[in-house]
Short mmCIF file of C-alpha atoms in Angstrom, two decimals:
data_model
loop_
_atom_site.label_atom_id
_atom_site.label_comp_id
_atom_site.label_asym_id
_atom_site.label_seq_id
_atom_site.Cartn_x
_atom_site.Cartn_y
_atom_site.Cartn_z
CA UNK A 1 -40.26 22.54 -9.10
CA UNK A 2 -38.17 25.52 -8.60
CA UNK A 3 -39.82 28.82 -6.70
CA UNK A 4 -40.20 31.70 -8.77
CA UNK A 5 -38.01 33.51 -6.37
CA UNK A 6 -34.94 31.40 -7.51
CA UNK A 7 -35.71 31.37 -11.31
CA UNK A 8 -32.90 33.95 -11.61
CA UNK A 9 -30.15 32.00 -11.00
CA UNK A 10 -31.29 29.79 -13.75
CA UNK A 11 -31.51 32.18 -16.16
CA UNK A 12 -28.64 33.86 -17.98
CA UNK A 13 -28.05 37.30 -18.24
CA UNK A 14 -27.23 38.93 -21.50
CA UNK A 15 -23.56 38.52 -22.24
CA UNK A 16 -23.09 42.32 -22.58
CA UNK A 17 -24.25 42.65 -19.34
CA UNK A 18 -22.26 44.18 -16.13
CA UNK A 19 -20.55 42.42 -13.79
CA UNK A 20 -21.08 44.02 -10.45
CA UNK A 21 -18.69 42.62 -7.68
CA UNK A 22 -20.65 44.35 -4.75
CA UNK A 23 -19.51 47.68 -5.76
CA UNK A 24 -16.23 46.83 -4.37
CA UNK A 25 -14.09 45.83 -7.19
CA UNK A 26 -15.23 47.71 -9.97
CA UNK A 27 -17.92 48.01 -12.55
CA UNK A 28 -15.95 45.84 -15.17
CA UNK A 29 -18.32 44.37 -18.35
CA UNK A 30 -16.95 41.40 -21.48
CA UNK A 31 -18.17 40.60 -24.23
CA UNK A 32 -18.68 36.69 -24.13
CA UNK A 33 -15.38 34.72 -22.60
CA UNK A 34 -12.87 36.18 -25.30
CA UNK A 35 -10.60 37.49 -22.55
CA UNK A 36 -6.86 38.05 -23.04
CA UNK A 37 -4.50 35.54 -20.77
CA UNK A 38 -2.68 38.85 -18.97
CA UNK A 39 -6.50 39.94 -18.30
CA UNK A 40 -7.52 36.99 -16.72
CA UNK A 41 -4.66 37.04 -14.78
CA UNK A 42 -4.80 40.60 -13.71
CA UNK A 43 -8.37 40.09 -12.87
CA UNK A 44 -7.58 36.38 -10.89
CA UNK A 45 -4.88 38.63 -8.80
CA UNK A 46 -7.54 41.44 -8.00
CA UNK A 47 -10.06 39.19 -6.48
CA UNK A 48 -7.60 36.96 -4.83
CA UNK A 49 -5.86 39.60 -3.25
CA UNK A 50 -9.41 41.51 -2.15
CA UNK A 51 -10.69 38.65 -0.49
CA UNK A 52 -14.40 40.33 -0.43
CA UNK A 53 -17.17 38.96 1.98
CA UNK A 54 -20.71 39.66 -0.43
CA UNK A 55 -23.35 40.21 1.91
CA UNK A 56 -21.30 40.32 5.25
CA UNK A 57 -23.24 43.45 6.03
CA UNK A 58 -26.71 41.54 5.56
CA UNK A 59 -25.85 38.78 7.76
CA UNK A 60 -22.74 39.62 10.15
CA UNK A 61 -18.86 38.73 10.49
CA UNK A 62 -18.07 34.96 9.94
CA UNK A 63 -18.07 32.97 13.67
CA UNK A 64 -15.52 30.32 14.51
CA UNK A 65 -18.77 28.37 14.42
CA UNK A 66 -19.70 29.10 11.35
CA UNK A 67 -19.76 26.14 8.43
CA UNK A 68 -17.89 27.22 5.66
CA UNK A 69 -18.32 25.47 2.55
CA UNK A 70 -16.44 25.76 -0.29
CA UNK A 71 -17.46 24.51 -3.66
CA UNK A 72 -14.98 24.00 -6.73
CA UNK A 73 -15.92 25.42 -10.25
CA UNK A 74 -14.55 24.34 -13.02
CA UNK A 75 -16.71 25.32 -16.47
CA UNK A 76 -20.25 23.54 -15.58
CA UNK A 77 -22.17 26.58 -15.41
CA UNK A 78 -25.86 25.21 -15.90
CA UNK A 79 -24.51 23.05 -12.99
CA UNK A 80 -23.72 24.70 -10.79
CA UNK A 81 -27.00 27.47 -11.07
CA UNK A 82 -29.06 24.30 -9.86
CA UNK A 83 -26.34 23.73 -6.96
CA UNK A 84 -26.72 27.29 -5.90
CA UNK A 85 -30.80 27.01 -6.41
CA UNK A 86 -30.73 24.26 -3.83
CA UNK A 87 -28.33 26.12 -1.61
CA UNK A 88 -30.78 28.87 -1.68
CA UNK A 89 -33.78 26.53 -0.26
CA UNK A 90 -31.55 24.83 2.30
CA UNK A 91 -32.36 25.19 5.79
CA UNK A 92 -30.03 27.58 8.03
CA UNK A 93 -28.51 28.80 4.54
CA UNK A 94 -28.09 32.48 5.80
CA UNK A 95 -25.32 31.28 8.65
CA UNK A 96 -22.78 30.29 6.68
CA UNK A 97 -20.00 31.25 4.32
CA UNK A 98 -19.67 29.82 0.80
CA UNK A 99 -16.58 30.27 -0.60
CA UNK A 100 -16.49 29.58 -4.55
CA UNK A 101 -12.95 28.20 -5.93
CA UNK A 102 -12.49 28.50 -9.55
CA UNK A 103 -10.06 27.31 -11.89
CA UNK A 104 -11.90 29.28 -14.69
CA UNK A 105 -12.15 33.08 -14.94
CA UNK A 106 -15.45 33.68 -16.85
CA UNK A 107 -17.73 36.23 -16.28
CA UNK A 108 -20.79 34.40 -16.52
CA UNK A 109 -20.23 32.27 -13.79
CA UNK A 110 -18.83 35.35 -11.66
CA UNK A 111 -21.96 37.28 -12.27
CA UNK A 112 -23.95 34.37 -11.09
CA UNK A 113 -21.72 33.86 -8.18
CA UNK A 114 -22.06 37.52 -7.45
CA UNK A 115 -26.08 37.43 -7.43
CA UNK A 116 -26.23 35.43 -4.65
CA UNK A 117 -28.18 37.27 -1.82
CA UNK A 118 -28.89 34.48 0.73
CA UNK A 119 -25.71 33.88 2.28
CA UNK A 120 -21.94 35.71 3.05
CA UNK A 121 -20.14 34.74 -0.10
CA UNK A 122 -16.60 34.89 -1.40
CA UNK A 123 -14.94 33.72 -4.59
CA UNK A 124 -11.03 32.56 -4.74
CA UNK A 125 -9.40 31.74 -8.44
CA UNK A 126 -6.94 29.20 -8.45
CA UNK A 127 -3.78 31.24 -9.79
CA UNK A 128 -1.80 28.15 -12.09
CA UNK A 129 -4.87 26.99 -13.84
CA UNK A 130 -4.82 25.51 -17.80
CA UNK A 131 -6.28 28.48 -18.60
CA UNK A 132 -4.10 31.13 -17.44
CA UNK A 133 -1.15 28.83 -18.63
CA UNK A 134 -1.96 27.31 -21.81
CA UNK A 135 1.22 27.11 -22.97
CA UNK A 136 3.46 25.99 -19.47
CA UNK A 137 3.68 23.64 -16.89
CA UNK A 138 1.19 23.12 -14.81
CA UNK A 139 -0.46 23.81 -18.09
CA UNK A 140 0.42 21.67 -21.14
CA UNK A 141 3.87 22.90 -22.38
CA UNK A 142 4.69 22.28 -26.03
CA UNK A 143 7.91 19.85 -24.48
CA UNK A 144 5.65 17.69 -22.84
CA UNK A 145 5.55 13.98 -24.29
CA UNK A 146 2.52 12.61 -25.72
CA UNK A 147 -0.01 10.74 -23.70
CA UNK A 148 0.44 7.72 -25.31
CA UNK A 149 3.99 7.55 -26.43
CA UNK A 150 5.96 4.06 -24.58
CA UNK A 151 9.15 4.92 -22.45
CA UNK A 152 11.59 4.30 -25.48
CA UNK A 153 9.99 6.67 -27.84
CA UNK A 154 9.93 9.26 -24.94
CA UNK A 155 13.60 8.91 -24.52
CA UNK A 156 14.54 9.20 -28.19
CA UNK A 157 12.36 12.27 -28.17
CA UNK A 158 14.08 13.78 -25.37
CA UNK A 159 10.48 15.57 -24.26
CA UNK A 160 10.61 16.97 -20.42
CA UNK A 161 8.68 14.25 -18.98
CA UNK A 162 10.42 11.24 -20.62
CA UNK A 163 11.64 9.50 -17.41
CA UNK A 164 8.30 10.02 -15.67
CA UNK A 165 5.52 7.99 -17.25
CA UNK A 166 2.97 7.16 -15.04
CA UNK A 167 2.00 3.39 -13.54
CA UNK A 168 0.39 2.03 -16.30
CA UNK A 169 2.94 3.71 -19.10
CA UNK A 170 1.11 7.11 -19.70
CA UNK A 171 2.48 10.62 -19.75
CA UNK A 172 1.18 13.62 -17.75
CA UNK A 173 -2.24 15.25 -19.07
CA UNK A 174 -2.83 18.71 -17.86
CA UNK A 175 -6.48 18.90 -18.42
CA UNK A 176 -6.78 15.90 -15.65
CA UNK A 177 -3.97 16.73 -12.89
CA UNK A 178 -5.57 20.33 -12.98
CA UNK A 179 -8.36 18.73 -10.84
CA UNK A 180 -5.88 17.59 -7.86
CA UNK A 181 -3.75 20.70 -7.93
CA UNK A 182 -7.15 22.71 -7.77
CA UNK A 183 -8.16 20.71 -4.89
CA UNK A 184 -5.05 21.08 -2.37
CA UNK A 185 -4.70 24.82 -3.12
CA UNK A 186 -8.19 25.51 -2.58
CA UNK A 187 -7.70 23.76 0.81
CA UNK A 188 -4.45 25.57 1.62
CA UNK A 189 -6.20 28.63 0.56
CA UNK A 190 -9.15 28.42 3.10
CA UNK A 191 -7.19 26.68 6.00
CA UNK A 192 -3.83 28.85 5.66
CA UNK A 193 -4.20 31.88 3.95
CA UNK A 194 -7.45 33.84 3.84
CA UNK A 195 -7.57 36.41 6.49
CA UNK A 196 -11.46 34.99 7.55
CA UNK A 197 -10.95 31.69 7.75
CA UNK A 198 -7.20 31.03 8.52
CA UNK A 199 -7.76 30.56 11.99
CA UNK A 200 -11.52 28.87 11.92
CA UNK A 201 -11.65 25.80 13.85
CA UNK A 202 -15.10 24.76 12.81
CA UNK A 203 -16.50 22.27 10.21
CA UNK A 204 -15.35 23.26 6.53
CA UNK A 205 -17.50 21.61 4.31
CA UNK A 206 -16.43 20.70 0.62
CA UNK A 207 -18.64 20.13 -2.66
CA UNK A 208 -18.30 20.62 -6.17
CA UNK A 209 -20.14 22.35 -8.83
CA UNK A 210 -22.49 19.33 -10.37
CA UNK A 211 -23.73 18.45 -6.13
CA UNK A 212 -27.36 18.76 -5.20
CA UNK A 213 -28.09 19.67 -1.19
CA UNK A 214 -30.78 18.50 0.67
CA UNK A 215 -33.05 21.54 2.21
CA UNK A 216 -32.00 19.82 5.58
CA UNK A 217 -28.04 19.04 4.94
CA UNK A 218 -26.86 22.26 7.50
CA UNK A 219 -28.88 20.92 10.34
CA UNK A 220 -28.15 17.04 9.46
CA UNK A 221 -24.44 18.44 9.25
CA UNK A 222 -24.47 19.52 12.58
CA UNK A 223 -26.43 16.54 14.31
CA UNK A 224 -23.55 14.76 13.11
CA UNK A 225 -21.14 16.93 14.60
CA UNK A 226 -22.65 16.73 17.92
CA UNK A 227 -22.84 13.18 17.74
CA UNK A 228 -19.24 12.49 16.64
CA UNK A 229 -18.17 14.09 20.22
CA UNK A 230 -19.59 10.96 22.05
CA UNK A 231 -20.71 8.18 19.92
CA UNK A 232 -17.78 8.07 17.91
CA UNK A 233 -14.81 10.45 19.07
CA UNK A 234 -12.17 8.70 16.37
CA UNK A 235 -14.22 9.89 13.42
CA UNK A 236 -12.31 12.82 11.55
CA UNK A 237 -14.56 12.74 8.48
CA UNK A 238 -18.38 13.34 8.04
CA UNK A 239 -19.51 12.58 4.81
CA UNK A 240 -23.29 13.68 3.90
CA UNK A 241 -23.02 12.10 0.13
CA UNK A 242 -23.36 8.46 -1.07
CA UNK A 243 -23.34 6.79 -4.45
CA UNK A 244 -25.51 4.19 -4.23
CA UNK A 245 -28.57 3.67 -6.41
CA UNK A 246 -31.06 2.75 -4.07
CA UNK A 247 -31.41 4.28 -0.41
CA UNK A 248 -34.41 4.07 2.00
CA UNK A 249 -35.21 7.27 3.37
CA UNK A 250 -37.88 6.00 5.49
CA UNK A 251 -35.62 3.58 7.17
CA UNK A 252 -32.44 5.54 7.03
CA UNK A 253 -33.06 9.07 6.96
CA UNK A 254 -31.80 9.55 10.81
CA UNK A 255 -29.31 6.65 10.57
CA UNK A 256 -25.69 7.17 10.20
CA UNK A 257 -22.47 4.80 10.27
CA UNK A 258 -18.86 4.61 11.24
CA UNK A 259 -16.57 3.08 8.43
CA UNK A 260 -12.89 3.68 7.44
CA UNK A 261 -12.79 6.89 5.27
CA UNK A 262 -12.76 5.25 1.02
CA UNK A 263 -12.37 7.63 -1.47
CA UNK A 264 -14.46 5.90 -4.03
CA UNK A 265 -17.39 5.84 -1.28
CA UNK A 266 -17.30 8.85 0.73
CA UNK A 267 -15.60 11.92 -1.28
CA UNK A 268 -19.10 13.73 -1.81
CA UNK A 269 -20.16 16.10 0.43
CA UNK A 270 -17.21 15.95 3.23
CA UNK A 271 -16.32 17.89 5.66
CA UNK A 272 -13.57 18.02 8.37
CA UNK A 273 -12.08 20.69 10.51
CA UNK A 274 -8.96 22.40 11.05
CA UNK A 275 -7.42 19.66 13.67
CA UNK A 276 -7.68 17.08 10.82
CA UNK A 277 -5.86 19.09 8.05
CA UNK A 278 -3.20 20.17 10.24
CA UNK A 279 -2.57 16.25 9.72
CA UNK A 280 -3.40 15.88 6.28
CA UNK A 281 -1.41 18.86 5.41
CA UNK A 282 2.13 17.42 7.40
CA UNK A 283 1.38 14.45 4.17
CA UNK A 284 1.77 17.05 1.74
CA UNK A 285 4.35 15.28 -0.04
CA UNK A 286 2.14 12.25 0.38
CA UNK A 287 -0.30 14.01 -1.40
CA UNK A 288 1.74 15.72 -4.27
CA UNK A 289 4.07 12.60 -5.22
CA UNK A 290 1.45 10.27 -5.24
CA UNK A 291 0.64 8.82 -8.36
CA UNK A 292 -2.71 9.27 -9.33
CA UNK A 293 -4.71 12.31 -10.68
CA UNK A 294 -7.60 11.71 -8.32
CA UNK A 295 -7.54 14.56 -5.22
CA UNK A 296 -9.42 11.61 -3.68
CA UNK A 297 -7.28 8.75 -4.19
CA UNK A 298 -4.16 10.66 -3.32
CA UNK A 299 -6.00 11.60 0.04
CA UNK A 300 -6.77 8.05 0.81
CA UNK A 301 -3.10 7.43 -0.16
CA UNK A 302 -2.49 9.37 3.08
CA UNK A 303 -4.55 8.20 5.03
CA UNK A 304 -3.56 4.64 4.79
CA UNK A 305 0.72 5.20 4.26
CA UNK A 306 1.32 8.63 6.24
CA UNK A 307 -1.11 9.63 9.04
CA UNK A 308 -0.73 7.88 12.43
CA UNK A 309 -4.53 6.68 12.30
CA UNK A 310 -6.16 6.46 9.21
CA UNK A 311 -9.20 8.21 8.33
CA UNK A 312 -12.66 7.62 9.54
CA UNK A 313 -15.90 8.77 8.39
CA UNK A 314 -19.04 9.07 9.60
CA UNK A 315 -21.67 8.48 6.78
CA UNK A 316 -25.12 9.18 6.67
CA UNK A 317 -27.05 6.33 5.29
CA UNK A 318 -29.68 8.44 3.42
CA UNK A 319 -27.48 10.71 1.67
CA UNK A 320 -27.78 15.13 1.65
CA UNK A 321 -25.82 15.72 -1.06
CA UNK A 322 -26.25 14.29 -4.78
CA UNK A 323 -24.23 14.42 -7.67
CA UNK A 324 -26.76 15.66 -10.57
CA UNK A 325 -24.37 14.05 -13.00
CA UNK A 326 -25.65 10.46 -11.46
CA UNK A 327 -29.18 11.79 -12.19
#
C-alpha cells in the first residue's frame, strides 16, 4: 500500500550509520542509544539553540499563512515512520512547516526526522525530560514517595511529596506527568520562543507520533478555516480527528459540526491560532496546578473554570486524522 518512493522512511538504517543534520550541525554518528546523560544534553542544547529550517531552501521562508504543525515524539519510532509516510502523500504537504518535539534524544528517530525531503522541517527537544533527568524532579528523584503509599505512611516517611497525593490518594509518577509538561512547553516553544514562528498568526496544527493523516487533511484544514469566519465566528478550535468506531464517509465526508470543545472527543488532530493561546496561555496556572496528568483534561480544565468563553470546536464528522493505535 505504500509507494516505493516512501519505503525509506520505513526502513531503518544501520545503527552505525551517520546522522546528517543538513550539513549544518555536524556530521555526528552513535552506536545504538547508549548515549551519556551530559551528551544528550549537550546535543538537546545544540539543536534547540540552532533552530534549523531542513529544506527551507527547497521550498522558501515560512509565511504567516503557513500551517505549522507540530507533532510530539516520545519513543514510538515504527510509529511515527508511518505518520511521516502519510505526511509525505498528503495533499499541499510541501507548504508547510513540521516542527518535531521530542522528549527523547535518539538518533534513530533524528535520522529519520532528518530524511524528510517533502516539506520545511525543524526538530525542538524538550530540555527537562525523564531522560535527561533520571535521577531529579521533573524526573523521578530517589525522595519521591511511592505511587501507592496512603497519606500516613507518606508522612512517617518524610518523602518530598508526602503532603501532595493526588485526588484519588496516589503520588506523582514521572513517566506519566512527562506527557503534560511536554505538551505546554512544546506550545510555549512554537508560540513564544522560536524566532520563525513566534510571531505567526496562522493555524498551528498539533498531532502526535502514533496519528495517521488523510491525503486531503491540509485542504479540509483550510475549508474549515474559511468557514469558521462566517458560519461559526465563536469557534476557537478545529478538530480534524474523531474516535468513533463507525463513520460514514459517503454521508459525512464534507460535513462538519459546532460543539463545545471535550477533551475526551476532540484532542486529535487540533489546531488553533495564536489569538486563542494568548488566552489559554493567561490560564497557565490553570493549566500547571490542575490535577490531572492529561495535557487534555487540564486544557478543558481551562476552558470551563478560567477563560471568559469556553472552548468551541469545530469537528469534522468524517475524521482526517487517525490514531493507528485504535487500528
Amino acid at each position: 500500500m505504500v509507494p516505493q518512493v516512501l519505503h525509506k522512511f520505513l526502513t531503518a538504517r544501520p545503527k552505525n550509520a551517520s546522522s546528517m543534520y543538513n550539513g549544518t550541525i555536524g556530521n555526528d554518528s552513535w552506536e545504538g542509544r547508549g548515549l551519556m546523560t551530559e551528551e544528550i544534553l549537550r546535543n538537546i542544547h545544540r539543536y534547540n539553540a540552532a533552530q534549523t529550517i531542513i529544506n527551507e531552501d527547497i521550498f522558501g521562508p515560512v509565511q504567516n499563512d503557513t500551517i505549522i504543525i507540530v507533532i510530539q515524539v516520545h519513543t514510538r519510532i515504527v510509529y511515527l515512520r508511518h505518520l511521516i509516510v502519510s505526511l509525505a502523500q498528503a495533499q499541499g504537504i510541501e507548504t508547510t512547516l513540521i516542527v518535531f518535539s521530542h522528549d527523547f534524544y535518539d538518533p534513530e528517530a533524528n535520522e529519520l526526522v532528518q530524511s524528510v525531503d517533502f516539506a520545511r522541517v525543524m526538530q525542538i527537544f524538550y530540555p527537562l525530560s525523564i531522560q535527561t533527568h533520571p535521577d531529579t524532579f521533573p524526573g523521578q528523584s530517589k525522595g519521591d514517595c511511592p505511587r501507592d503509599i496512603n497519606y500516613q505512611q507518606a508522612q512517617i516517611l518524610k518523602c518530598t511529596n508526602a503532603d501532595h497525593p493526588d485526588l484519588y490518594g496516589h503520588y506523582r509518577e514521572a513517566k506519566f506527568t512527562q506527557t503534560k509538561h511536554h505538551w505546554w512547553w512544546k506550545a510555549n516553544r512554537v508560540f513564544n520562543e522560536l524566532e520563525v514562528t513566534r510571531n505567526h498568526t496562522g493555524l498551528v496544527l498539533f498531532l502526535e507520533e502514533d496519528h495517521y493523516v488523510a491525503e486531503d487533511f491540509l485542504h479540509v484544514l483550510r475549508q474549515m478555516q474559511i468557514s469558521c469566519s462566517t458560519a461559526c465566528p465563536q469557534c476557537n478550535i478545529l478538530s480534524l480527528g474523531t474516535y468513533l468506531k463507525t463513520y460514514n464517509y459517503y454521508g459525512d465526508n464534507k460535513k462538519a459540526e459546532v460543539t463545545p470543545w471535550v477533551s475526551s472527543k476532540h484532542n486529535m488532530g487540533m489546531a488553533f491560532n495564536r489569538s486563542v493561546w494568548v488566552q489559554l496561555h493567561k490560564c497557565a496556572k490553570h493549566f500547571c496546578s490542575y490535577d490531572d496528568y492529561n495535557w487534555d483534561w487540564s486544557l478543558q480544565q481551562v476552558s470551563q473554570q478560567c477563560l471568559k468563553s469556553k472552548l468551541m470546536a469545530l469537528v469534522m464528522r468524517g475524521p482526517r486524522v487517525f490514531h493507528i493505535g485504535e487500528w
